[in-house]
Amino acid sequence: MSAECSSYLNADKVLVSGFSCPRAGGDARAVFCCGFQDDVKYCCDDPHSFFPYEHSYMWWLSVGALVGLSIAAVVLFAFIITVCVLCYLFISTKPRSKLDTGLSLQMA
């Protein structure tokens, strides 16, 4: 069994010609063409490692994850600041001395 990897342009915009898997001198189990449609194709042994879409979509996933994590960090930071302020206000507004209730607790 063998697979054909079509030609593609690499990151440096250089044309890499198509090749057959497994490659000469490579792993004999790597009979599948893996990678992305537009960038970095290689031979591997997993038939589900070829992604028929462009490599650039991964950057959008990374940007989305970064934005989501940034929002979560801001919310967490705001929560911590709010808790600290409320604790400070609770402690600072407590009366310093005991109130006089008017009752004497001394034994007669």
Short mmCIF file of the N, C-alpha and C atoms (twelve columns), coordinates in Angstrom:
data_MODEL
# 
_entry.id   MODEL 
# 
loop_
_atom_site.group_PDB 
_atom_site.id 
_atom_site.type_symbol 
_atom_site.label_atom_id 
_atom_site.label_alt_id 
_atom_site.label_comp_id 
_atom_site.label_asym_id 
_atom_site.label_seq_id 
_atom_site.Cartn_x 
_atom_site.Cartn_y 
_atom_site.Cartn_z 
_atom_site.pdbx_PDB_model_num 
ATOM 1   N N  . MET A 1   0.848   -1.173 0.000  1 
ATOM 2   C CA . MET A 1   0.000   0.000  0.000  1 
ATOM 3   C C  . MET A 1   0.891   1.233  0.000  1 
ATOM 4   N N  . SER A 2   0.511   2.233  -0.777 1 
ATOM 5   C CA . SER A 2   1.271   3.484  -0.802 1 
ATOM 6   C C  . SER A 2   0.312   4.637  -1.049 1 
ATOM 7   N N  . ALA A 3   0.777   5.822  -0.722 1 
ATOM 8   C CA . ALA A 3   -0.030  7.034  -0.915 1 
ATOM 9   C C  . ALA A 3   0.796   8.052  -1.674 1 
ATOM 10  N N  . GLU A 4   0.116   8.931  -2.351 1 
ATOM 11  C CA . GLU A 4   0.772   9.997  -3.095 1 
ATOM 12  C C  . GLU A 4   0.522   11.326 -2.392 1 
ATOM 13  N N  . CYS A 5   1.595   12.019 -2.082 1 
ATOM 14  C CA . CYS A 5   1.485   13.379 -1.536 1 
ATOM 15  C C  . CYS A 5   1.718   14.336 -2.697 1 
ATOM 16  N N  . SER A 6   0.758   15.224 -2.920 1 
ATOM 17  C CA . SER A 6   0.886   16.172 -4.021 1 
ATOM 18  C C  . SER A 6   1.871   17.280 -3.662 1 
ATOM 19  N N  . SER A 7   2.312   18.008 -4.662 1 
ATOM 20  C CA . SER A 7   3.267   19.095 -4.441 1 
ATOM 21  C C  . SER A 7   2.593   20.244 -3.687 1 
ATOM 22  N N  . TYR A 8   3.410   21.050 -3.037 1 
ATOM 23  C CA . TYR A 8   2.898   22.182 -2.249 1 
ATOM 24  C C  . TYR A 8   3.990   23.224 -2.089 1 
ATOM 25  N N  . LEU A 9   3.594   24.426 -1.660 1 
ATOM 26  C CA . LEU A 9   4.545   25.490 -1.349 1 
ATOM 27  C C  . LEU A 9   4.823   25.459 0.145  1 
ATOM 28  N N  . ASN A 10  6.096   25.417 0.525  1 
ATOM 29  C CA . ASN A 10  6.424   25.405 1.948  1 
ATOM 30  C C  . ASN A 10  6.378   26.825 2.523  1 
ATOM 31  N N  . ALA A 11  6.776   26.988 3.775  1 
ATOM 32  C CA . ALA A 11  6.697   28.287 4.450  1 
ATOM 33  C C  . ALA A 11  7.561   29.342 3.771  1 
ATOM 34  N N  . ASP A 12  8.624   28.916 3.100  1 
ATOM 35  C CA . ASP A 12  9.504   29.852 2.394  1 
ATOM 36  C C  . ASP A 12  9.058   30.092 0.959  1 
ATOM 37  N N  . LYS A 13  7.863   29.636 0.608  1 
ATOM 38  C CA . LYS A 13  7.286   29.777 -0.728 1 
ATOM 39  C C  . LYS A 13  8.116   29.057 -1.798 1 
ATOM 40  N N  . VAL A 14  8.726   27.946 -1.408 1 
ATOM 41  C CA . VAL A 14  9.482   27.117 -2.342 1 
ATOM 42  C C  . VAL A 14  8.627   25.893 -2.660 1 
ATOM 43  N N  . LEU A 15  8.551   25.568 -3.955 1 
ATOM 44  C CA . LEU A 15  7.736   24.439 -4.376 1 
ATOM 45  C C  . LEU A 15  8.415   23.124 -3.980 1 
ATOM 46  N N  . VAL A 16  7.686   22.313 -3.235 1 
ATOM 47  C CA . VAL A 16  8.151   20.973 -2.879 1 
ATOM 48  C C  . VAL A 16  7.387   20.009 -3.775 1 
ATOM 49  N N  . SER A 17  8.119   19.238 -4.565 1 
ATOM 50  C CA . SER A 17  7.456   18.353 -5.518 1 
ATOM 51  C C  . SER A 17  6.782   17.191 -4.799 1 
ATOM 52  N N  . GLY A 18  5.790   16.620 -5.461 1 
ATOM 53  C CA . GLY A 18  5.047   15.508 -4.892 1 
ATOM 54  C C  . GLY A 18  5.929   14.284 -4.683 1 
ATOM 55  N N  . PHE A 19  5.519   13.399 -3.798 1 
ATOM 56  C CA . PHE A 19  6.293   12.196 -3.496 1 
ATOM 57  C C  . PHE A 19  5.354   11.078 -3.091 1 
ATOM 58  N N  . SER A 20  5.881   9.874  -3.114 1 
ATOM 59  C CA . SER A 20  5.115   8.680  -2.735 1 
ATOM 60  C C  . SER A 20  5.527   8.233  -1.343 1 
ATOM 61  N N  . CYS A 21  4.567   7.690  -0.631 1 
ATOM 62  C CA . CYS A 21  4.837   7.133  0.703  1 
ATOM 63  C C  . CYS A 21  4.742   5.620  0.613  1 
ATOM 64  N N  . PRO A 22  5.619   4.883  1.244  1 
ATOM 65  C CA . PRO A 22  6.731   5.325  2.093  1 
ATOM 66  C C  . PRO A 22  7.890   5.818  1.248  1 
ATOM 67  N N  . ARG A 23  8.665   6.739  1.806  1 
ATOM 68  C CA . ARG A 23  9.817   7.300  1.104  1 
ATOM 69  C C  . ARG A 23  10.991  6.328  1.195  1 
ATOM 70  N N  . ALA A 24  11.844  6.430  0.224  1 
ATOM 71  C CA . ALA A 24  13.047  5.578  0.215  1 
ATOM 72  C C  . ALA A 24  13.918  5.939  1.420  1 
ATOM 73  N N  . GLY A 25  14.313  4.941  2.171  1 
ATOM 74  C CA . GLY A 25  15.142  5.178  3.346  1 
ATOM 75  C C  . GLY A 25  14.347  5.590  4.568  1 
ATOM 76  N N  . GLY A 26  13.028  5.686  4.444  1 
ATOM 77  C CA . GLY A 26  12.185  6.072  5.568  1 
ATOM 78  C C  . GLY A 26  11.556  4.865  6.234  1 
ATOM 79  N N  . ASP A 27  10.681  5.135  7.156  1 
ATOM 80  C CA . ASP A 27  9.977   4.062  7.882  1 
ATOM 81  C C  . ASP A 27  9.020   3.347  6.924  1 
ATOM 82  N N  . ALA A 28  9.112   2.044  6.867  1 
ATOM 83  C CA . ALA A 28  8.275   1.253  5.951  1 
ATOM 84  C C  . ALA A 28  6.809   1.284  6.365  1 
ATOM 85  N N  . ARG A 29  6.524   1.596  7.638  1 
ATOM 86  C CA . ARG A 29  5.134   1.669  8.108  1 
ATOM 87  C C  . ARG A 29  4.462   2.996  7.743  1 
ATOM 88  N N  . ALA A 30  5.238   3.989  7.351  1 
ATOM 89  C CA . ALA A 30  4.698   5.310  7.015  1 
ATOM 90  C C  . ALA A 30  4.180   5.298  5.582  1 
ATOM 91  N N  . VAL A 31  2.978   4.761  5.401  1 
ATOM 92  C CA . VAL A 31  2.429   4.598  4.055  1 
ATOM 93  C C  . VAL A 31  1.333   5.606  3.738  1 
ATOM 94  N N  . PHE A 32  1.044   6.537  4.660  1 
ATOM 95  C CA . PHE A 32  -0.009  7.523  4.450  1 
ATOM 96  C C  . PHE A 32  0.586   8.910  4.304  1 
ATOM 97  N N  . CYS A 33  -0.067  9.738  3.498  1 
ATOM 98  C CA . CYS A 33  0.337   11.131 3.347  1 
ATOM 99  C C  . CYS A 33  -0.337  11.935 4.462  1 
ATOM 100 N N  . CYS A 34  0.452   12.618 5.263  1 
ATOM 101 C CA . CYS A 34  -0.074  13.373 6.403  1 
ATOM 102 C C  . CYS A 34  0.294   14.845 6.269  1 
ATOM 103 N N  . GLY A 35  -0.331  15.665 7.072  1 
ATOM 104 C CA . GLY A 35  -0.074  17.093 7.057  1 
ATOM 105 C C  . GLY A 35  -1.307  17.859 6.634  1 
ATOM 106 N N  . PHE A 36  -1.077  19.071 6.098  1 
ATOM 107 C CA . PHE A 36  -2.162  19.931 5.662  1 
ATOM 108 C C  . PHE A 36  -2.189  20.015 4.146  1 
ATOM 109 N N  . GLN A 37  -3.288  20.494 3.620  1 
ATOM 110 C CA . GLN A 37  -3.460  20.598 2.173  1 
ATOM 111 C C  . GLN A 37  -2.438  21.555 1.564  1 
ATOM 112 N N  . ASP A 38  -2.093  22.618 2.278  1 
ATOM 113 C CA . ASP A 38  -1.274  23.676 1.691  1 
ATOM 114 C C  . ASP A 38  0.140   23.769 2.248  1 
ATOM 115 N N  . ASP A 39  0.498   22.953 3.259  1 
ATOM 116 C CA . ASP A 39  1.800   23.160 3.897  1 
ATOM 117 C C  . ASP A 39  2.224   21.901 4.646  1 
ATOM 118 N N  . VAL A 40  3.487   21.599 4.620  1 
ATOM 119 C CA . VAL A 40  4.132   20.550 5.419  1 
ATOM 120 C C  . VAL A 40  3.453   19.187 5.264  1 
ATOM 121 N N  . LYS A 41  3.690   18.533 4.172  1 
ATOM 122 C CA . LYS A 41  3.203   17.165 3.977  1 
ATOM 123 C C  . LYS A 41  4.337   16.208 4.283  1 
ATOM 124 N N  . TYR A 42  3.994   15.073 4.869  1 
ATOM 125 C CA . TYR A 42  4.995   14.080 5.235  1 
ATOM 126 C C  . TYR A 42  4.339   12.704 5.263  1 
ATOM 127 N N  . CYS A 43  5.138   11.670 5.319  1 
ATOM 128 C CA . CYS A 43  4.638   10.300 5.383  1 
ATOM 129 C C  . CYS A 43  4.500   9.880  6.837  1 
ATOM 130 N N  . CYS A 44  3.396   9.210  7.158  1 
ATOM 131 C CA . CYS A 44  3.188   8.743  8.522  1 
ATOM 132 C C  . CYS A 44  2.404   7.439  8.497  1 
ATOM 133 N N  . ASP A 45  2.206   6.854  9.683  1 
ATOM 134 C CA . ASP A 45  1.499   5.574  9.756  1 
ATOM 135 C C  . ASP A 45  0.060   5.707  10.242 1 
ATOM 136 N N  . ASP A 46  -0.447  6.916  10.376 1 
ATOM 137 C CA . ASP A 46  -1.818  7.150  10.837 1 
ATOM 138 C C  . ASP A 46  -2.671  7.652  9.672  1 
ATOM 139 N N  . PRO A 47  -3.684  6.903  9.250  1 
ATOM 140 C CA . PRO A 47  -4.477  7.324  8.091  1 
ATOM 141 C C  . PRO A 47  -5.344  8.551  8.356  1 
ATOM 142 N N  . HIS A 48  -5.471  8.982  9.589  1 
ATOM 143 C CA . HIS A 48  -6.331  10.123 9.930  1 
ATOM 144 C C  . HIS A 48  -5.541  11.395 10.216 1 
ATOM 145 N N  . SER A 49  -4.306  11.470 9.771  1 
ATOM 146 C CA . SER A 49  -3.473  12.629 10.066 1 
ATOM 147 C C  . SER A 49  -3.329  13.581 8.885  1 
ATOM 148 N N  . PHE A 50  -4.165  13.438 7.880  1 
ATOM 149 C CA . PHE A 50  -4.161  14.405 6.786  1 
ATOM 150 C C  . PHE A 50  -5.351  15.330 6.975  1 
ATOM 151 N N  . PHE A 51  -5.088  16.631 6.936  1 
ATOM 152 C CA . PHE A 51  -6.133  17.632 7.148  1 
ATOM 153 C C  . PHE A 51  -6.395  18.340 5.825  1 
ATOM 154 N N  . PRO A 52  -7.581  18.152 5.237  1 
ATOM 155 C CA . PRO A 52  -7.846  18.690 3.901  1 
ATOM 156 C C  . PRO A 52  -8.129  20.187 3.874  1 
ATOM 157 N N  . TYR A 53  -7.750  20.919 4.882  1 
ATOM 158 C CA . TYR A 53  -7.932  22.368 4.898  1 
ATOM 159 C C  . TYR A 53  -6.582  23.029 5.073  1 
ATOM 160 N N  . GLU A 54  -6.582  24.339 4.995  1 
ATOM 161 C CA . GLU A 54  -5.323  25.071 5.005  1 
ATOM 162 C C  . GLU A 54  -4.753  25.190 6.413  1 
ATOM 163 N N  . HIS A 55  -3.437  25.270 6.462  1 
ATOM 164 C CA . HIS A 55  -2.704  25.354 7.717  1 
ATOM 165 C C  . HIS A 55  -3.021  26.641 8.478  1 
ATOM 166 N N  . SER A 56  -3.388  27.704 7.789  1 
ATOM 167 C CA . SER A 56  -3.598  29.009 8.426  1 
ATOM 168 C C  . SER A 56  -4.771  29.029 9.403  1 
ATOM 169 N N  . TYR A 57  -5.699  28.065 9.298  1 
ATOM 170 C CA . TYR A 57  -6.826  28.072 10.222 1 
ATOM 171 C C  . TYR A 57  -6.358  27.861 11.658 1 
ATOM 172 N N  . MET A 58  -5.221  27.215 11.848 1 
ATOM 173 C CA . MET A 58  -4.701  26.970 13.194 1 
ATOM 174 C C  . MET A 58  -4.383  28.275 13.903 1 
ATOM 175 N N  . TRP A 59  -3.968  29.305 13.159 1 
ATOM 176 C CA . TRP A 59  -3.656  30.593 13.789 1 
ATOM 177 C C  . TRP A 59  -4.917  31.207 14.373 1 
ATOM 178 N N  . TRP A 60  -6.046  31.057 13.682 1 
ATOM 179 C CA . TRP A 60  -7.295  31.621 14.202 1 
ATOM 180 C C  . TRP A 60  -7.727  30.907 15.468 1 
ATOM 181 N N  . LEU A 61  -7.491  29.601 15.542 1 
ATOM 182 C CA . LEU A 61  -7.787  28.883 16.776 1 
ATOM 183 C C  . LEU A 61  -6.906  29.385 17.911 1 
ATOM 184 N N  . SER A 62  -5.645  29.650 17.628 1 
ATOM 185 C CA . SER A 62  -4.730  30.147 18.647 1 
ATOM 186 C C  . SER A 62  -5.127  31.537 19.112 1 
ATOM 187 N N  . VAL A 63  -5.513  32.392 18.187 1 
ATOM 188 C CA . VAL A 63  -5.941  33.745 18.553 1 
ATOM 189 C C  . VAL A 63  -7.218  33.678 19.386 1 
ATOM 190 N N  . GLY A 64  -8.149  32.809 18.998 1 
ATOM 191 C CA . GLY A 64  -9.388  32.661 19.758 1 
ATOM 192 C C  . GLY A 64  -9.131  32.163 21.168 1 
ATOM 193 N N  . ALA A 65  -8.228  31.200 21.298 1 
ATOM 194 C CA . ALA A 65  -7.887  30.696 22.633 1 
ATOM 195 C C  . ALA A 65  -7.217  31.777 23.463 1 
ATOM 196 N N  . LEU A 66  -6.354  32.564 22.846 1 
ATOM 197 C CA . LEU A 66  -5.670  33.643 23.564 1 
ATOM 198 C C  . LEU A 66  -6.653  34.704 24.037 1 
ATOM 199 N N  . VAL A 67  -7.613  35.060 23.208 1 
ATOM 200 C CA . VAL A 67  -8.633  36.042 23.596 1 
ATOM 201 C C  . VAL A 67  -9.487  35.484 24.735 1 
ATOM 202 N N  . GLY A 68  -9.895  34.231 24.630 1 
ATOM 203 C CA . GLY A 68  -10.700 33.619 25.688 1 
ATOM 204 C C  . GLY A 68  -9.963  33.561 27.010 1 
ATOM 205 N N  . LEU A 69  -8.696  33.172 26.975 1 
ATOM 206 C CA . LEU A 69  -7.904  33.117 28.202 1 
ATOM 207 C C  . LEU A 69  -7.679  34.513 28.780 1 
ATOM 208 N N  . SER A 70  -7.520  35.509 27.929 1 
ATOM 209 C CA . SER A 70  -7.338  36.883 28.408 1 
ATOM 210 C C  . SER A 70  -8.593  37.382 29.122 1 
ATOM 211 N N  . ILE A 71  -9.741  37.100 28.558 1 
ATOM 212 C CA . ILE A 71  -11.001 37.509 29.189 1 
ATOM 213 C C  . ILE A 71  -11.171 36.799 30.525 1 
ATOM 214 N N  . ALA A 72  -10.871 35.513 30.571 1 
ATOM 215 C CA . ALA A 72  -10.976 34.767 31.826 1 
ATOM 216 C C  . ALA A 72  -10.017 35.311 32.874 1 
ATOM 217 N N  . ALA A 73  -8.818  35.706 32.478 1 
ATOM 218 C CA . ALA A 73  -7.847  36.271 33.416 1 
ATOM 219 C C  . ALA A 73  -8.328  37.610 33.966 1 
ATOM 220 N N  . VAL A 74  -8.918  38.444 33.122 1 
ATOM 221 C CA . VAL A 74  -9.430  39.740 33.579 1 
ATOM 222 C C  . VAL A 74  -10.580 39.546 34.561 1 
ATOM 223 N N  . VAL A 75  -11.476 38.607 34.276 1 
ATOM 224 C CA . VAL A 75  -12.599 38.337 35.182 1 
ATOM 225 C C  . VAL A 75  -12.083 37.816 36.520 1 
ATOM 226 N N  . LEU A 76  -11.132 36.909 36.490 1 
ATOM 227 C CA . LEU A 76  -10.553 36.386 37.730 1 
ATOM 228 C C  . LEU A 76  -9.864  37.491 38.521 1 
ATOM 229 N N  . PHE A 77  -9.115  38.341 37.853 1 
ATOM 230 C CA . PHE A 77  -8.435  39.455 38.515 1 
ATOM 231 C C  . PHE A 77  -9.446  40.405 39.156 1 
ATOM 232 N N  . ALA A 78  -10.533 40.727 38.440 1 
ATOM 233 C CA . ALA A 78  -11.571 41.598 38.992 1 
ATOM 234 C C  . ALA A 78  -12.231 40.955 40.212 1 
ATOM 235 N N  . PHE A 79  -12.465 39.663 40.177 1 
ATOM 236 C CA . PHE A 79  -13.054 38.958 41.314 1 
ATOM 237 C C  . PHE A 79  -12.134 39.026 42.531 1 
ATOM 238 N N  . ILE A 80  -10.855 38.792 42.329 1 
ATOM 239 C CA . ILE A 80  -9.903  38.840 43.442 1 
ATOM 240 C C  . ILE A 80  -9.822  40.247 44.032 1 
ATOM 241 N N  . ILE A 81  -9.789  41.269 43.199 1 
ATOM 242 C CA . ILE A 81  -9.756  42.659 43.687 1 
ATOM 243 C C  . ILE A 81  -11.024 42.969 44.470 1 
ATOM 244 N N  . THR A 82  -12.179 42.537 43.979 1 
ATOM 245 C CA . THR A 82  -13.446 42.780 44.675 1 
ATOM 246 C C  . THR A 82  -13.460 42.114 46.042 1 
ATOM 247 N N  . VAL A 83  -13.011 40.886 46.131 1 
ATOM 248 C CA . VAL A 83  -12.963 40.181 47.411 1 
ATOM 249 C C  . VAL A 83  -12.024 40.896 48.379 1 
ATOM 250 N N  . CYS A 84  -10.876 41.328 47.901 1 
ATOM 251 C CA . CYS A 84  -9.929  42.042 48.764 1 
ATOM 252 C C  . CYS A 84  -10.521 43.356 49.276 1 
ATOM 253 N N  . VAL A 85  -11.174 44.108 48.411 1 
ATOM 254 C CA . VAL A 85  -11.784 45.375 48.825 1 
ATOM 255 C C  . VAL A 85  -12.897 45.130 49.841 1 
ATOM 256 N N  . LEU A 86  -13.740 44.138 49.598 1 
ATOM 257 C CA . LEU A 86  -14.820 43.843 50.544 1 
ATOM 258 C C  . LEU A 86  -14.283 43.372 51.897 1 
ATOM 259 N N  . CYS A 87  -13.244 42.578 51.899 1 
ATOM 260 C CA . CYS A 87  -12.632 42.150 53.166 1 
ATOM 261 C C  . CYS A 87  -12.056 43.345 53.917 1 
ATOM 262 N N  . TYR A 88  -11.383 44.226 53.199 1 
ATOM 263 C CA . TYR A 88  -10.827 45.419 53.836 1 
ATOM 264 C C  . TYR A 88  -11.939 46.280 54.430 1 
ATOM 265 N N  . LEU A 89  -13.008 46.495 53.686 1 
ATOM 266 C CA . LEU A 89  -14.118 47.307 54.199 1 
ATOM 267 C C  . LEU A 89  -14.787 46.647 55.400 1 
ATOM 268 N N  . PHE A 90  -14.921 45.337 55.376 1 
ATOM 269 C CA . PHE A 90  -15.519 44.625 56.499 1 
ATOM 270 C C  . PHE A 90  -14.668 44.774 57.755 1 
ATOM 271 N N  . ILE A 91  -13.370 44.613 57.602 1 
ATOM 272 C CA . ILE A 91  -12.474 44.700 58.758 1 
ATOM 273 C C  . ILE A 91  -12.356 46.137 59.256 1 
ATOM 274 N N  . SER A 92  -12.268 47.096 58.351 1 
ATOM 275 C CA . SER A 92  -12.042 48.485 58.770 1 
ATOM 276 C C  . SER A 92  -13.293 49.145 59.341 1 
ATOM 277 N N  . THR A 93  -14.472 48.646 59.078 1 
ATOM 278 C CA . THR A 93  -15.692 49.280 59.604 1 
ATOM 279 C C  . THR A 93  -16.208 48.604 60.868 1 
ATOM 280 N N  . LYS A 94  -15.512 47.612 61.378 1 
ATOM 281 C CA . LYS A 94  -15.921 46.984 62.629 1 
ATOM 282 C C  . LYS A 94  -15.683 47.959 63.772 1 
ATOM 283 N N  . PRO A 95  -16.572 47.987 64.757 1 
ATOM 284 C CA . PRO A 95  -16.334 48.876 65.903 1 
ATOM 285 C C  . PRO A 95  -15.105 48.400 66.679 1 
ATOM 286 N N  . ARG A 96  -14.340 49.367 67.144 1 
ATOM 287 C CA . ARG A 96  -13.112 49.046 67.852 1 
ATOM 288 C C  . ARG A 96  -13.365 48.613 69.297 1 
ATOM 289 N N  . SER A 97  -14.353 49.196 69.963 1 
ATOM 290 C CA . SER A 97  -14.620 48.852 71.357 1 
ATOM 291 C C  . SER A 97  -15.983 48.190 71.465 1 
ATOM 292 N N  . LYS A 98  -16.171 47.504 72.576 1 
ATOM 293 C CA . LYS A 98  -17.452 46.852 72.798 1 
ATOM 294 C C  . LYS A 98  -18.496 47.897 73.156 1 
ATOM 295 N N  . LEU A 99  -19.683 47.691 72.674 1 
ATOM 296 C CA . LEU A 99  -20.779 48.610 72.994 1 
ATOM 297 C C  . LEU A 99  -21.279 48.357 74.413 1 
ATOM 298 N N  . ASP A 100 -21.701 49.417 75.083 1 
ATOM 299 C CA . ASP A 100 -22.259 49.299 76.432 1 
ATOM 300 C C  . ASP A 100 -23.730 48.937 76.300 1 
ATOM 301 N N  . THR A 101 -24.080 47.738 76.750 1 
ATOM 302 C CA . THR A 101 -25.471 47.284 76.638 1 
ATOM 303 C C  . THR A 101 -26.309 47.764 77.810 1 
ATOM 304 N N  . GLY A 102 -25.670 48.311 78.850 1 
ATOM 305 C CA . GLY A 102 -26.411 48.783 80.002 1 
ATOM 306 C C  . GLY A 102 -26.655 47.705 81.022 1 
ATOM 307 N N  . LEU A 103 -26.298 46.508 80.744 1 
ATOM 308 C CA . LEU A 103 -26.484 45.410 81.680 1 
ATOM 309 C C  . LEU A 103 -25.196 45.154 82.444 1 
ATOM 310 N N  . SER A 104 -25.312 44.959 83.710 1 
ATOM 311 C CA . SER A 104 -24.141 44.652 84.523 1 
ATOM 312 C C  . SER A 104 -24.094 43.163 84.733 1 
ATOM 313 N N  . LEU A 105 -22.991 42.576 84.440 1 
ATOM 314 C CA . LEU A 105 -22.857 41.139 84.594 1 
ATOM 315 C C  . LEU A 105 -22.081 40.777 85.866 1 
ATOM 316 N N  . GLN A 106 -21.997 41.718 86.806 1 
ATOM 317 C CA . GLN A 106 -21.294 41.437 88.046 1 
ATOM 318 C C  . GLN A 106 -22.254 40.765 89.023 1 
ATOM 319 N N  . MET A 107 -21.720 39.862 89.820 1 
ATOM 320 C CA . MET A 107 -22.543 39.202 90.804 1 
ATOM 321 C C  . MET A 107 -22.738 40.112 92.031 1 
ATOM 322 N N  . ALA A 108 -23.925 40.097 92.549 1 
ATOM 323 C CA . ALA A 108 -24.231 40.947 93.691 1 
ATOM 324 C C  . ALA A 108 -23.914 40.276 94.998 1 
# 
